[in-house]
Amino acid sequence: MTDLNAAFALSSPEDCARLYADWAASYDTGFAAGLDYRLPAHVAAAFLAHGGTGPVLDVGAGTGLLAGHLRDMGFAGEVDAADLSPEMLQAARAKGLYRSLFQADITRPLSLGGPYHGIVSSGTFTHGHVGPAAISQLETQAAPGALFALSINEGVYRAMGFDAALAQRPGVTLLEVQIYGPAAAEKDPDHAMQRGLIALWRHAA
């Protein structure tokens, strides 16, 4: 199982691409199942509970865990995937969850399949990954009134300036959730108790 310390120490898109290329084949069975990774399910549930509709852009979609939970919870709308890693997208494609899949760096200008009525993300805004500046790029893909549901690791929320970025968006709701289930306490005690914040708001064009 890939060490979370390595994932959290990433410092560039190139480093990120290399790590996830190696991690893609074992991500679901090693990391997600091994640590009882619950964040994708929390984001899916929050999006649906707040009236989320499609089409949806799943940002940092990885192997499709978040989209899988959306489908399991009864969501029948169209979902597109965006991720930096072609290897992770290949694993997602095999699950048949997405309408379209885009290899994209969300810190750069985007031209995807929007406008989207929902933009969701799980595990992308965290240590060593993507900062709050990417939110503005995602907003260029959002329809007026689109519902955002983005997870943010609690440890970077203030340190990376997410608090200031979200203060500029009206009506933001924050939900605090546990990222991992009980299995993580034995397998990775250093990270087992980490918490995430799910930021929800409607895009004002």
PDB file of N, CA and C in Angstrom, residues 33-36 38 180-188 192:
ATOM      1  N   ALA A  33      -9.854   0.112   0.378  1.00  0.00           N
ATOM      2  CA  ALA A  33     -10.418  -0.965   1.191  1.00  0.00           C
ATOM      3  C   ALA A  33      -9.621  -1.162   2.466  1.00  0.00           C
ATOM      4  N   GLY A  34      -8.297  -1.075   2.351  1.00  0.00           N
ATOM      5  CA  GLY A  34      -7.452  -1.332   3.514  1.00  0.00           C
ATOM      6  C   GLY A  34      -7.639  -0.347   4.641  1.00  0.00           C
ATOM      7  N   LEU A  35      -7.870   0.924   4.295  1.00  0.00           N
ATOM      8  CA  LEU A  35      -8.037   1.961   5.319  1.00  0.00           C
ATOM      9  C   LEU A  35      -9.499   2.361   5.517  1.00  0.00           C
ATOM     10  N   ASP A  36     -10.425   1.632   4.879  1.00  0.00           N
ATOM     11  CA  ASP A  36     -11.855   1.962   5.003  1.00  0.00           C
ATOM     12  C   ASP A  36     -12.064   3.442   4.675  1.00  0.00           C
ATOM     13  N   ARG A  38     -13.609   6.515   3.633  1.00  0.00           N
ATOM     14  CA  ARG A  38     -15.018   6.890   3.625  1.00  0.00           C
ATOM     15  C   ARG A  38     -15.319   8.246   3.010  1.00  0.00           C
ATOM     16  N   TYR A 180     -11.411   8.274   7.376  1.00  0.00           N
ATOM     17  CA  TYR A 180     -11.207   6.827   7.379  1.00  0.00           C
ATOM     18  C   TYR A 180     -12.078   6.166   8.437  1.00  0.00           C
ATOM     19  N   GLY A 181     -12.360   4.884   8.224  1.00  0.00           N
ATOM     20  CA  GLY A 181     -13.105   4.096   9.182  1.00  0.00           C
ATOM     21  C   GLY A 181     -12.192   3.426  10.197  1.00  0.00           C
ATOM     22  N   PRO A 182     -12.741   2.567  11.055  1.00  0.00           N
ATOM     23  CA  PRO A 182     -11.974   1.953  12.147  1.00  0.00           C
ATOM     24  C   PRO A 182     -10.779   1.125  11.689  1.00  0.00           C
ATOM     25  N   ALA A 183     -10.817   0.557  10.494  1.00  0.00           N
ATOM     26  CA  ALA A 183      -9.710  -0.279  10.029  1.00  0.00           C
ATOM     27  C   ALA A 183      -8.403   0.490   9.957  1.00  0.00           C
ATOM     28  N   ALA A 184      -8.484   1.794   9.760  1.00  0.00           N
ATOM     29  CA  ALA A 184      -7.275   2.597   9.612  1.00  0.00           C
ATOM     30  C   ALA A 184      -6.478   2.694  10.911  1.00  0.00           C
ATOM     31  N   ALA A 185      -7.134   2.542  12.046  1.00  0.00           N
ATOM     32  CA  ALA A 185      -6.449   2.700  13.333  1.00  0.00           C
ATOM     33  C   ALA A 185      -5.308   1.705  13.492  1.00  0.00           C
ATOM     34  N   GLU A 186      -5.498   0.510  12.986  1.00  0.00           N
ATOM     35  CA  GLU A 186      -4.448  -0.513  13.084  1.00  0.00           C
ATOM     36  C   GLU A 186      -3.440  -0.395  11.949  1.00  0.00           C
ATOM     37  N   LYS A 187      -3.909  -0.097  10.745  1.00  0.00           N
ATOM     38  CA  LYS A 187      -3.032  -0.140   9.578  1.00  0.00           C
ATOM     39  C   LYS A 187      -2.244   1.144   9.356  1.00  0.00           C
ATOM     40  N   ASP A 188      -2.788   2.269   9.783  1.00  0.00           N
ATOM     41  CA  ASP A 188      -2.097   3.545   9.588  1.00  0.00           C
ATOM     42  C   ASP A 188      -2.487   4.508  10.699  1.00  0.00           C
ATOM     43  N   ALA A 192      -5.076   7.852  10.798  1.00  0.00           N
ATOM     44  CA  ALA A 192      -6.409   7.267  10.979  1.00  0.00           C
ATOM     45  C   ALA A 192      -7.457   8.265  11.439  1.00  0.00           C
TER      46      ALA A 192
END
